[in-house]
Coordinates of C-alpha atoms and ligand atoms in Angstrom, one line a residue:
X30 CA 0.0 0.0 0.0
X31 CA 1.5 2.9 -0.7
X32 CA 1.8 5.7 2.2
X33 CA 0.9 9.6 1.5
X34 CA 2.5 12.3 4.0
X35 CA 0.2 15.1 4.0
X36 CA 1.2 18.6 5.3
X37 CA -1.7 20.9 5.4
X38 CA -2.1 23.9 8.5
X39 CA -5.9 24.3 7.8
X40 CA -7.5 21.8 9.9
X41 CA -10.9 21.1 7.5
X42 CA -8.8 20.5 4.5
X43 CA -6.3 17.9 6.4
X44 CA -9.5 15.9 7.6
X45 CA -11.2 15.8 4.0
X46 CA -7.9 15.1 1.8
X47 CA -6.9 12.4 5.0
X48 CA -10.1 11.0 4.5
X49 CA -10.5 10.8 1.1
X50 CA -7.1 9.0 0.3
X51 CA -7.6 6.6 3.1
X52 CA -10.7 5.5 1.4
X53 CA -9.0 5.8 -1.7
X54 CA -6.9 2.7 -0.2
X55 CA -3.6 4.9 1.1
X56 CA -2.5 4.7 3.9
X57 CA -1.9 8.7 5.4
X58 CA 0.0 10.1 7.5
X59 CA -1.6 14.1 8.0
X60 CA 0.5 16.6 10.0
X61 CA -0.1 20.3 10.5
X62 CA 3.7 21.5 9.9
X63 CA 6.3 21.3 7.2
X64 CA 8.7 20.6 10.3
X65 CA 6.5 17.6 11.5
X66 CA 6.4 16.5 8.1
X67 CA 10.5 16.6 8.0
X68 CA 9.8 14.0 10.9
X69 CA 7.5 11.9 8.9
X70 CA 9.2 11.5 5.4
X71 CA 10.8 8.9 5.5
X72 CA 9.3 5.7 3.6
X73 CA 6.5 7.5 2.5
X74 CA 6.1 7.5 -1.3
X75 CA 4.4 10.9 -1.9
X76 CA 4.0 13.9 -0.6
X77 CA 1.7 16.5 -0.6
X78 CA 1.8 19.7 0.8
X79 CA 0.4 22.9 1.3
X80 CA 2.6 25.8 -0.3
X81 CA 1.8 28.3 2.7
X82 CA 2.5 27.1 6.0
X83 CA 2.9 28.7 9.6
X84 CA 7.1 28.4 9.8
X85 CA 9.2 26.4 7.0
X86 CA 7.0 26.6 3.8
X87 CA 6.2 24.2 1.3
X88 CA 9.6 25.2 -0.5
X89 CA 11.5 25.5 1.8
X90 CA 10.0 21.6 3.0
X91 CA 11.0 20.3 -0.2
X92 CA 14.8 21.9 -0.3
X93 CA 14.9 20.2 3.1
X94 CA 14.1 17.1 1.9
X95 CA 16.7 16.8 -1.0
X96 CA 19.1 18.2 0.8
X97 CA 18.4 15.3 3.0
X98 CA 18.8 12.9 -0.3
X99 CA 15.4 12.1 -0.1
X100 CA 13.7 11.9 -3.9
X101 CA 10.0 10.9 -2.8
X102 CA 7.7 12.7 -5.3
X103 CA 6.1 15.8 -4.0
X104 CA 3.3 17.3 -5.2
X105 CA 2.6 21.0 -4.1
X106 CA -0.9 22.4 -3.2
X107 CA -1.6 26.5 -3.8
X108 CA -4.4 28.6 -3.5
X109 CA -5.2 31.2 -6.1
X110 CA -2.0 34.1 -6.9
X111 CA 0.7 31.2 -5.3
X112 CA 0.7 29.6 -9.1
X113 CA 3.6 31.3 -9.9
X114 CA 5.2 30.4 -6.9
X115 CA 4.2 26.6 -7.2
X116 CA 5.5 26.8 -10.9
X117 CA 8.8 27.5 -9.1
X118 CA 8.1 24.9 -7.0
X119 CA 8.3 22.7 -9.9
X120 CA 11.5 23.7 -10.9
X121 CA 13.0 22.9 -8.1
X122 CA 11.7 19.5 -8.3
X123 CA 8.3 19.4 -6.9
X124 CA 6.2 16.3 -9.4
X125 CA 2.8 18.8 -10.1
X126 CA 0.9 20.9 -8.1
X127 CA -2.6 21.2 -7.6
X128 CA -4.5 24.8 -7.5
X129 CA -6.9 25.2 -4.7
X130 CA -9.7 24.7 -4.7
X131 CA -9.8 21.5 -6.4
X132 CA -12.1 18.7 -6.7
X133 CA -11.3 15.1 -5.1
X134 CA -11.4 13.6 -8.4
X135 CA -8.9 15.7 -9.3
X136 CA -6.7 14.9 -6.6
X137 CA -7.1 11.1 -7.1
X138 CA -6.1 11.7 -10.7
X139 CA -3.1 14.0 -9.6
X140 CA -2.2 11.5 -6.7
X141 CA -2.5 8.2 -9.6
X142 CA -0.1 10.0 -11.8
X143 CA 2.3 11.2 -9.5
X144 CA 3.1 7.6 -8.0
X145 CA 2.6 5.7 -11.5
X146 CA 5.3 8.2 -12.7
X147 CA 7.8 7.1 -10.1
X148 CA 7.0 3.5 -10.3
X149 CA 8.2 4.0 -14.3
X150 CA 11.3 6.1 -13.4
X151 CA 12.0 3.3 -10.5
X152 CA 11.9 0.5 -12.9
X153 CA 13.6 2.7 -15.4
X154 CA 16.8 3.3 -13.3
X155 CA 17.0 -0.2 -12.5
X156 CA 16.5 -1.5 -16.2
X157 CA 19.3 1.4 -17.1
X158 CA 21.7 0.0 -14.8
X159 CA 21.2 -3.6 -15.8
X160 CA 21.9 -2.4 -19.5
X161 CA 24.7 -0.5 -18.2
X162 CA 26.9 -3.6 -17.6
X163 CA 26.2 -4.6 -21.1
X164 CA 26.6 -1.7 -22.3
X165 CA 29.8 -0.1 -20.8
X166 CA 33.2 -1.4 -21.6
X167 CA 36.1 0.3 -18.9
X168 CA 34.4 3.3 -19.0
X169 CA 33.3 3.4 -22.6
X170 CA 29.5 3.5 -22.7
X171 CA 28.0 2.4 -26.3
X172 CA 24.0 0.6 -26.6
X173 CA 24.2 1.3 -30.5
X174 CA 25.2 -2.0 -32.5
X175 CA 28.0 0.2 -33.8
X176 CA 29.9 0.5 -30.8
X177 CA 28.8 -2.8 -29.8
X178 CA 31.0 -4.0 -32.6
X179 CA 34.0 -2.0 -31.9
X180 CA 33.5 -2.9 -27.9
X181 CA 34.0 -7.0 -29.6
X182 CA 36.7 -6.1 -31.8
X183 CA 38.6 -4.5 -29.2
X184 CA 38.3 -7.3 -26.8
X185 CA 39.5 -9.7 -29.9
X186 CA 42.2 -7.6 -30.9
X187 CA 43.7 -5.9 -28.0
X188 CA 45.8 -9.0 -26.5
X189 CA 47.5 -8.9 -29.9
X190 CA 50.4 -6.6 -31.4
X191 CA 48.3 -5.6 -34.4
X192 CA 48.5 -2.0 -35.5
X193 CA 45.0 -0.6 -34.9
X194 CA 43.8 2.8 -37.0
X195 CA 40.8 4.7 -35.5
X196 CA 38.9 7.3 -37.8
X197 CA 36.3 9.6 -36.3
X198 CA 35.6 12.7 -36.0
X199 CA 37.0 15.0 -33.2
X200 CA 35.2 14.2 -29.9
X201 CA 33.7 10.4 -30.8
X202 CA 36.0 8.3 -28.5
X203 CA 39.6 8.0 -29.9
X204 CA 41.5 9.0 -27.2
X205 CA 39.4 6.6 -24.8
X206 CA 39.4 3.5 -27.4
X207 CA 43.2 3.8 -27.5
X208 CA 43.6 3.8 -23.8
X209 CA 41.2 0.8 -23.5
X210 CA 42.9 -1.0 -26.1
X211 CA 46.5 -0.9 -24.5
X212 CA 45.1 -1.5 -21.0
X213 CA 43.4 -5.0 -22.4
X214 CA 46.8 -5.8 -23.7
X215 CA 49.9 -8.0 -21.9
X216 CA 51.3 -4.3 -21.9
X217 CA 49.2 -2.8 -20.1
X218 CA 51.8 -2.0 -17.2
X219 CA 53.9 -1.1 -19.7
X220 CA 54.3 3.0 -21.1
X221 CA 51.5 4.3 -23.0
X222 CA 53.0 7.2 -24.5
X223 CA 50.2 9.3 -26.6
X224 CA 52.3 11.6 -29.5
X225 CA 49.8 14.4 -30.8
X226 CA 51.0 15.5 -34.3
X227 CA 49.8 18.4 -34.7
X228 CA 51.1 20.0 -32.0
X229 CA 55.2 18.9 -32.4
X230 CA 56.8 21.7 -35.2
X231 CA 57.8 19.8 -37.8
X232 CA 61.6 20.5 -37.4
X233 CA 61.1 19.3 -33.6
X234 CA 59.5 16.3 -34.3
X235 CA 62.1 14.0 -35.5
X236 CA 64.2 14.7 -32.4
X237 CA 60.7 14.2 -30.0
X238 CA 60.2 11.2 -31.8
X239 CA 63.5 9.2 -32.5
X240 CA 65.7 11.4 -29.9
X241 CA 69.1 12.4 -30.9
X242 CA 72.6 12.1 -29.9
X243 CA 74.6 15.1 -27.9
X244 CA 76.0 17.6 -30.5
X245 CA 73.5 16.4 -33.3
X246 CA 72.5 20.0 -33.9
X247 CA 72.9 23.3 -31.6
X248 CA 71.7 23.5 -28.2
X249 CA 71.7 19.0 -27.9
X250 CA 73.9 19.1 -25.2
X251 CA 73.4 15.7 -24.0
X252 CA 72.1 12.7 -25.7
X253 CA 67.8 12.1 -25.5
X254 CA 66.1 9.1 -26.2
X255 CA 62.7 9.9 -27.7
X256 CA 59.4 8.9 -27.8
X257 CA 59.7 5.3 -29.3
X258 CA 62.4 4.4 -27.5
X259 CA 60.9 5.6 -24.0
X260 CA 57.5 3.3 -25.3
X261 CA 60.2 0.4 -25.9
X262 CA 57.5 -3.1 -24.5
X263 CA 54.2 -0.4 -24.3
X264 CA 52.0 1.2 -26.7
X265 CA 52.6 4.3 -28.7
X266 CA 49.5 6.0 -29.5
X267 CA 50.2 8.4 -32.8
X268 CA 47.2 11.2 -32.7
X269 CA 46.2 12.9 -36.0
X270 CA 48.6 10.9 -38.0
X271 CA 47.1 12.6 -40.8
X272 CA 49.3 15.4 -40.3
X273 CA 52.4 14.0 -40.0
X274 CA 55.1 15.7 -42.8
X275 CA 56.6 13.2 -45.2
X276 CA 60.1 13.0 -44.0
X277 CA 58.9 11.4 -41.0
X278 CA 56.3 9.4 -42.9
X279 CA 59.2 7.2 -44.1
X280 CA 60.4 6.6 -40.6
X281 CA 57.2 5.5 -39.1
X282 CA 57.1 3.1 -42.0
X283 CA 60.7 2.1 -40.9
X284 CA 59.5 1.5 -37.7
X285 CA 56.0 -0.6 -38.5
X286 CA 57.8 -2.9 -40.4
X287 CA 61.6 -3.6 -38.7
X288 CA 61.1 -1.6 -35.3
X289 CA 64.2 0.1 -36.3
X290 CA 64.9 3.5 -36.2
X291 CA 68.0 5.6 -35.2
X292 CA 68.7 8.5 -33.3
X293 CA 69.3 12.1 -34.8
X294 CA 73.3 12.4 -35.2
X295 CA 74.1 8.6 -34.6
X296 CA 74.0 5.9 -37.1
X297 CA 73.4 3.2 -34.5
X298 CA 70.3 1.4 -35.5
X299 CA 68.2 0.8 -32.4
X300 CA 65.2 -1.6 -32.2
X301 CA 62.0 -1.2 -30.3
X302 CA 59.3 -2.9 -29.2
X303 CA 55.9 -1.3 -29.7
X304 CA 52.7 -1.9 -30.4
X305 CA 51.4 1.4 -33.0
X306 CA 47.6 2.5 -32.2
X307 CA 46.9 5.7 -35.1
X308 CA 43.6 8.0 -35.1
X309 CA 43.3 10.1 -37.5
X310 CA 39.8 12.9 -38.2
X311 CA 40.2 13.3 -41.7
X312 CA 39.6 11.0 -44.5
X313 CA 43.3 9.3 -45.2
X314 CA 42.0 8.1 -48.4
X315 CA 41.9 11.5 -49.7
X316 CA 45.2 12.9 -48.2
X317 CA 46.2 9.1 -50.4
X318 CA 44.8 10.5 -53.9
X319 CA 46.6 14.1 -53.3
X320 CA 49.7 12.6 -51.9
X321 CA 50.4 13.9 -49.1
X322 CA 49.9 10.8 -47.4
X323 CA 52.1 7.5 -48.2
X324 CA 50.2 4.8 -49.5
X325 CA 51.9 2.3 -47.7
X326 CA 52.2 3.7 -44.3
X327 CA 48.6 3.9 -44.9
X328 CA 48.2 0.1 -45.4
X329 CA 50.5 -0.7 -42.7
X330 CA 48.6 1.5 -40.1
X331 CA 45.5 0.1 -41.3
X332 CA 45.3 -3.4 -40.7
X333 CA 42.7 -3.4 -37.9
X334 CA 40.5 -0.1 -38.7
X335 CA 37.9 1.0 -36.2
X336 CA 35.7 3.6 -37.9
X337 CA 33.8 5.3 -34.8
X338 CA 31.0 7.0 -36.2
X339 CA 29.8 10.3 -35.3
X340 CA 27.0 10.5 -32.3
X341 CA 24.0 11.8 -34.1
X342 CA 24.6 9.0 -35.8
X343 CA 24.3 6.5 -32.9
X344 CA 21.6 8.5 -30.9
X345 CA 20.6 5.4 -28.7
X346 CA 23.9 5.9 -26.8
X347 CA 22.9 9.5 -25.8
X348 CA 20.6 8.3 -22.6
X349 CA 23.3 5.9 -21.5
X350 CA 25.7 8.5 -22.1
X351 CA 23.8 10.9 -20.0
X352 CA 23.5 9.0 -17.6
X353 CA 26.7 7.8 -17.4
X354 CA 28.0 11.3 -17.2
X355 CA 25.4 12.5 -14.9
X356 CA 26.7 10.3 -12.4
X357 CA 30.3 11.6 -12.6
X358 CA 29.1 15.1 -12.3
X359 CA 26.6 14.3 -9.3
X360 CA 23.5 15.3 -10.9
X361 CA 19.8 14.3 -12.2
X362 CA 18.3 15.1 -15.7
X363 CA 14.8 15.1 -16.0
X364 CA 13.2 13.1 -18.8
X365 CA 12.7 15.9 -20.9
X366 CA 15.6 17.5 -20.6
X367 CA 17.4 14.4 -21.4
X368 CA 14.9 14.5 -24.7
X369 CA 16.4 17.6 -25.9
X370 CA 19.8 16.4 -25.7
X371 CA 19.4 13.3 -27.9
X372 CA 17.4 16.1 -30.7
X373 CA 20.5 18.2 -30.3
X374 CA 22.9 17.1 -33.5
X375 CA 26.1 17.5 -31.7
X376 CA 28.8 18.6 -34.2
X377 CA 31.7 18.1 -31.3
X378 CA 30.2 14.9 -30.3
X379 CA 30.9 13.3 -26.8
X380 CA 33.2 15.7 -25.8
X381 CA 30.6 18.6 -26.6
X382 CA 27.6 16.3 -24.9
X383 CA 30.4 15.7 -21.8
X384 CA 30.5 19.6 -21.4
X385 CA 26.7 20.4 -21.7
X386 CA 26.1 17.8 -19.1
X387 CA 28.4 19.2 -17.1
X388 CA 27.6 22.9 -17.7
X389 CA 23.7 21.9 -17.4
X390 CA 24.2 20.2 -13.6
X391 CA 26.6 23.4 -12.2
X392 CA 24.3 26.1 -13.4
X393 CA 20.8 24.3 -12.3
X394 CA 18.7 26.4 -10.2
X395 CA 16.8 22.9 -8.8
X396 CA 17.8 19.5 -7.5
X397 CA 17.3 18.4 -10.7
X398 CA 18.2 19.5 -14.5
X399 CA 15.0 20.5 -16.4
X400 CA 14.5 20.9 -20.0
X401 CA 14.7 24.6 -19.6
X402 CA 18.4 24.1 -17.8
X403 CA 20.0 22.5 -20.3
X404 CA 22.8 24.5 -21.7
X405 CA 23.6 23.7 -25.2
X406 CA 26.3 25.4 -26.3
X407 CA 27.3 29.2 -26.0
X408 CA 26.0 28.6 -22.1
X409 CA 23.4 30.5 -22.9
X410 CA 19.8 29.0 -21.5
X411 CA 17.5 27.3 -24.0
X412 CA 14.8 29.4 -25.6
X413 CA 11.6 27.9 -26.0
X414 CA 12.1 25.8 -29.4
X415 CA 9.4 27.6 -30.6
X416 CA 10.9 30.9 -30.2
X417 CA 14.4 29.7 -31.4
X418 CA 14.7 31.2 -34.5
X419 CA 12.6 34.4 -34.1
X420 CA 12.8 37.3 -32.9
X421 CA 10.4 39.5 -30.8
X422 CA 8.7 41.0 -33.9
X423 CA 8.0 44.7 -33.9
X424 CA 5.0 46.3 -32.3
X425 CA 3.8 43.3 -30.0
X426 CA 3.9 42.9 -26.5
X427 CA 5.9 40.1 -24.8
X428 CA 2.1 38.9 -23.4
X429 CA 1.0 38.9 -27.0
X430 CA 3.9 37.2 -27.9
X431 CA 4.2 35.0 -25.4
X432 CA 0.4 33.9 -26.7
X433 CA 1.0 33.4 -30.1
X434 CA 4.1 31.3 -29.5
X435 CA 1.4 29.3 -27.1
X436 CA -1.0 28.9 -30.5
X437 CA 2.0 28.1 -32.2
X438 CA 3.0 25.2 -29.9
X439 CA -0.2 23.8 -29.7
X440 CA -0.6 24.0 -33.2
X441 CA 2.3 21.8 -33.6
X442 CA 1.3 19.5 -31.4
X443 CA -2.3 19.0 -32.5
X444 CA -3.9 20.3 -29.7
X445 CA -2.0 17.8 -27.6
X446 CA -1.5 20.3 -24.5
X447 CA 1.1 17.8 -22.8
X448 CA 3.3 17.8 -26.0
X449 CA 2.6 21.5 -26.3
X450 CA 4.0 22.0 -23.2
X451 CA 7.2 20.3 -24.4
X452 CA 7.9 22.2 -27.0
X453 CA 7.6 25.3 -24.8
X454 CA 10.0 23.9 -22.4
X455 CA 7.1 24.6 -19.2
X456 CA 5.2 21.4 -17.2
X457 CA 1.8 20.5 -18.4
X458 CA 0.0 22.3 -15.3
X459 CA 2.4 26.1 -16.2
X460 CA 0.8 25.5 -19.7
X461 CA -2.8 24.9 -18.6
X462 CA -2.4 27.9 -16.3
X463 CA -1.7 30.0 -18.9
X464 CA -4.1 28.8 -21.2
X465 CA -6.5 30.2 -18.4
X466 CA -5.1 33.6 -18.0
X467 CA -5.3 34.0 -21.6
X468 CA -9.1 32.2 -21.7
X469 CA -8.8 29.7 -23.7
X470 CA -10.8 26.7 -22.4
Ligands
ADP9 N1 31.7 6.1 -25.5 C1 32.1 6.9 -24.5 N2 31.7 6.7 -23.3 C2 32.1 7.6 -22.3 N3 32.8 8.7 -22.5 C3 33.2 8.9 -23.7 C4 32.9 8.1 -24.8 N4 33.4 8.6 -26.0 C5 34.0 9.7 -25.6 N5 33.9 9.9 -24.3 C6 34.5 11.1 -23.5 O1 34.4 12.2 -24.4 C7 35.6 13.0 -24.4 C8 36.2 13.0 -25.7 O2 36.7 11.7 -26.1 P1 38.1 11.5 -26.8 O3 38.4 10.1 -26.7 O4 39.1 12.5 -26.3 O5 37.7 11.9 -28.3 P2 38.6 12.0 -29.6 O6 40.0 11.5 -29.2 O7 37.9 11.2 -30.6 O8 38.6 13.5 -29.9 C9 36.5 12.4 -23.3 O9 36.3 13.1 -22.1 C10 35.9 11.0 -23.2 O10 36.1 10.5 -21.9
MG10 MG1 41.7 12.7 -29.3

């Protein structure tokens, strides 16, 4: 049976909402005071409470109780000119409120929804963190049957020494697949020693990556060994290989195929013993037709390619990822908040949906990110989608505006006021309110 705390200071209403969920089959617990109430939460599966209240107030109550940890659905009660007020309520995590005066019915209705709605998110969490184990290799989450593949062939190819070349775009995963990769491997104690090409100048990069002897130009004034050599038994993980110049393009081949190589000013060939993990963002094939790329340091980088493909192409990952995230960050994302993000096309990918997650839990006003909190991009809040591309058009008032942009929503929606209220970024009850200050049903 599930138990409803109730917290309401006028005495009439406590009896007739007491008795009317008790015969409703609850069992109640009614107390006059958000402090009693405090006293009295815990294993009760709903609350509802009374906005105004002699002492702590109904938000201050439900602050209390998440800064106590507790998540039990609360559902906030207002008379008439409070709406605004219990709108905020919402925001800061409150389920739906319930405008006095209301019918019984109404509450039942109210009271069915907000308890079926936890049941869902209860089973939901638990479902998501069975799937997580499938779905998370180290700490590389991936539900789509595209990173399912790579997740196998990683395992099947990682105890090996075979050169592994990883295309994506910046942002999908490189840098993390790499890392997996060696730590699956015998050399996993062993160096992992990442070399970014971009950012060596060429006329450094020789020296940086094959060290030199002292005296082998001005300034070496003892000897250094250099990347490869330091990797010697580990993994070398070349970034952006796309950019490396063609001088050292023939020693990389040198070293795929003997492990030999020598150092800058000495003649001594050295040998070392690597295994060679490349990523590359740009299409090689193309640097292959211009020639700026050898075609066979291509074919010897590419004998086990792992093409990780962009994440709006692979949207199923985003709630895993989310969620994944949200729980290194410490936060909660509503459902519709985590809606937008897996509509959002994310040009920088992971990395981009890492930071809004981030970005979205720091700069929350509530417990709890809301679709209006997520912060895509410039850090700027979200507009209503409705409103995204305009702007306030001349010779209206924001109320007028603010109506039409209402129409507009519901319009899209087909009269479908909960949808509506999706698009406008505002809970089904803010909507409905407003629908009545503009009189319209
Ligand atoms: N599948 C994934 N699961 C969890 N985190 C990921 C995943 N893919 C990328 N990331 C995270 O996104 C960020 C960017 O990933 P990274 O490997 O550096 O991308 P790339 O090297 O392709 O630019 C990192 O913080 C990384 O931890
Ligand atoms: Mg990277």
């Amino acid at each position: 049976m599930s138990v409803i705390l109730v917290i309401e200071d006028e005495e009439k209403y406590r009896r007739v909402i007491g008795l009317h969920l008790s015969s409703s089959g609850f069992q109640v617990k009614a107390v006059a005071t958000a402090e009693e109430g405090l006293k009295n939460a815990a294993d009760v599966d709903l609350v509802l409470t009374d906005l105004k209240l002699p002492g702590m107030d109904g938000l201050a109550f439900l602050e209390q109780l998440r800064a106590q940890n507790m998540n039990t659905p609360v559902i906030v009660m207002s008379a008439f000119g409070t709406v605004e007020i219990a709108v905020d309520a919402m925001k800061k995590g409150a389920v739906d409120f319930l405008p006095k005066p209301f019918s019984l019915d109404h509450l039942t209705v109210v009271v069915e929804k907000a308890l079926e709605v936890r049941k869902l998110r209860d089973e939901n969490r638990e479902l998501r963190e069975a799937l997580n184990q499938r779905y998370q290799f180290e700490n590389i989450i991936g539900r789509s049957a595209a990173m399912q593949e790579i997740f196998g062939t990683v395992t099947r190819i990682a105890p090996t020494r075979a050169t592994v070349l990883l295309c994506g775009e910046s942002g999908v995963g490189k840098d993390v697949i790499a890392r997996a990769i060696h730590h699956h491997s015998p050399r996993k104690d062993k160096p992992f020693v990442k070399i970014n090409c971009t950012a060596i100048p060429e006329n450094l990069m020789e020296s940086e990556l094959f060290g030199y002897e002292k005296g082998a130009f001005t300034g070496a004034n003892t000897s250094k060994a250099g990347k490869f050599e330091t990797a010697n038994a580990g993994t070398v993980f070349l970034d952006e290989i796309g950019d490396v110049p063609g001088s050292i393009q023939v020693k990389l081949l040198r070293i795929l195929q003997d492990r030999e190589f020598e150092r800058l000013g000495s003649n001594r060939t050295l040998h070392t013993d690597v295994r060679i993990i490349a990523a590359t963002n740009v299409d090689l094939r193309a640097a292959l037709e211009q020639g700026t790329f050898r075609e066979d340091l291509y074919y010897r980088l590419n004998v086990v390619p792992l093409n990780i493909p962009p994440l709006r192409e692979r949207k199923e990952d985003i709630p895993y990822l989310v969620e994944h995230f949200a729980r290194k960050f410490g936060g909660v994302l509503s459902e519709a908040a985590i809606d937008r993000l897996v509509a959002y096309h994310w040009p920088g990918n992971v990395r981009e949906l890492e930071n809004v997650v981030e970005r979205s839990i720091l700069l929350a006003p509530g417990p709890r990110v809301e679709a209006e909190d997520v912060r895509i991009d410039t850090g700027q809040r979200a507009r209503p989608a409705a409103a995204a591309d305009n702007f306030l058009p001349e010779g209206i008032t924001l109320d007028q505006y603010e109506q039409s942009l209402i129409r507009e929503a519901l319009k899209r929606a087909d009269g479908n006021k909960s949808q509506a209220a999706r698009l406008l970024g505002l809970t089904r009850n803010a909507l409905r309110y407003r629908l009545a200050q503009m009189g319209i049903e």
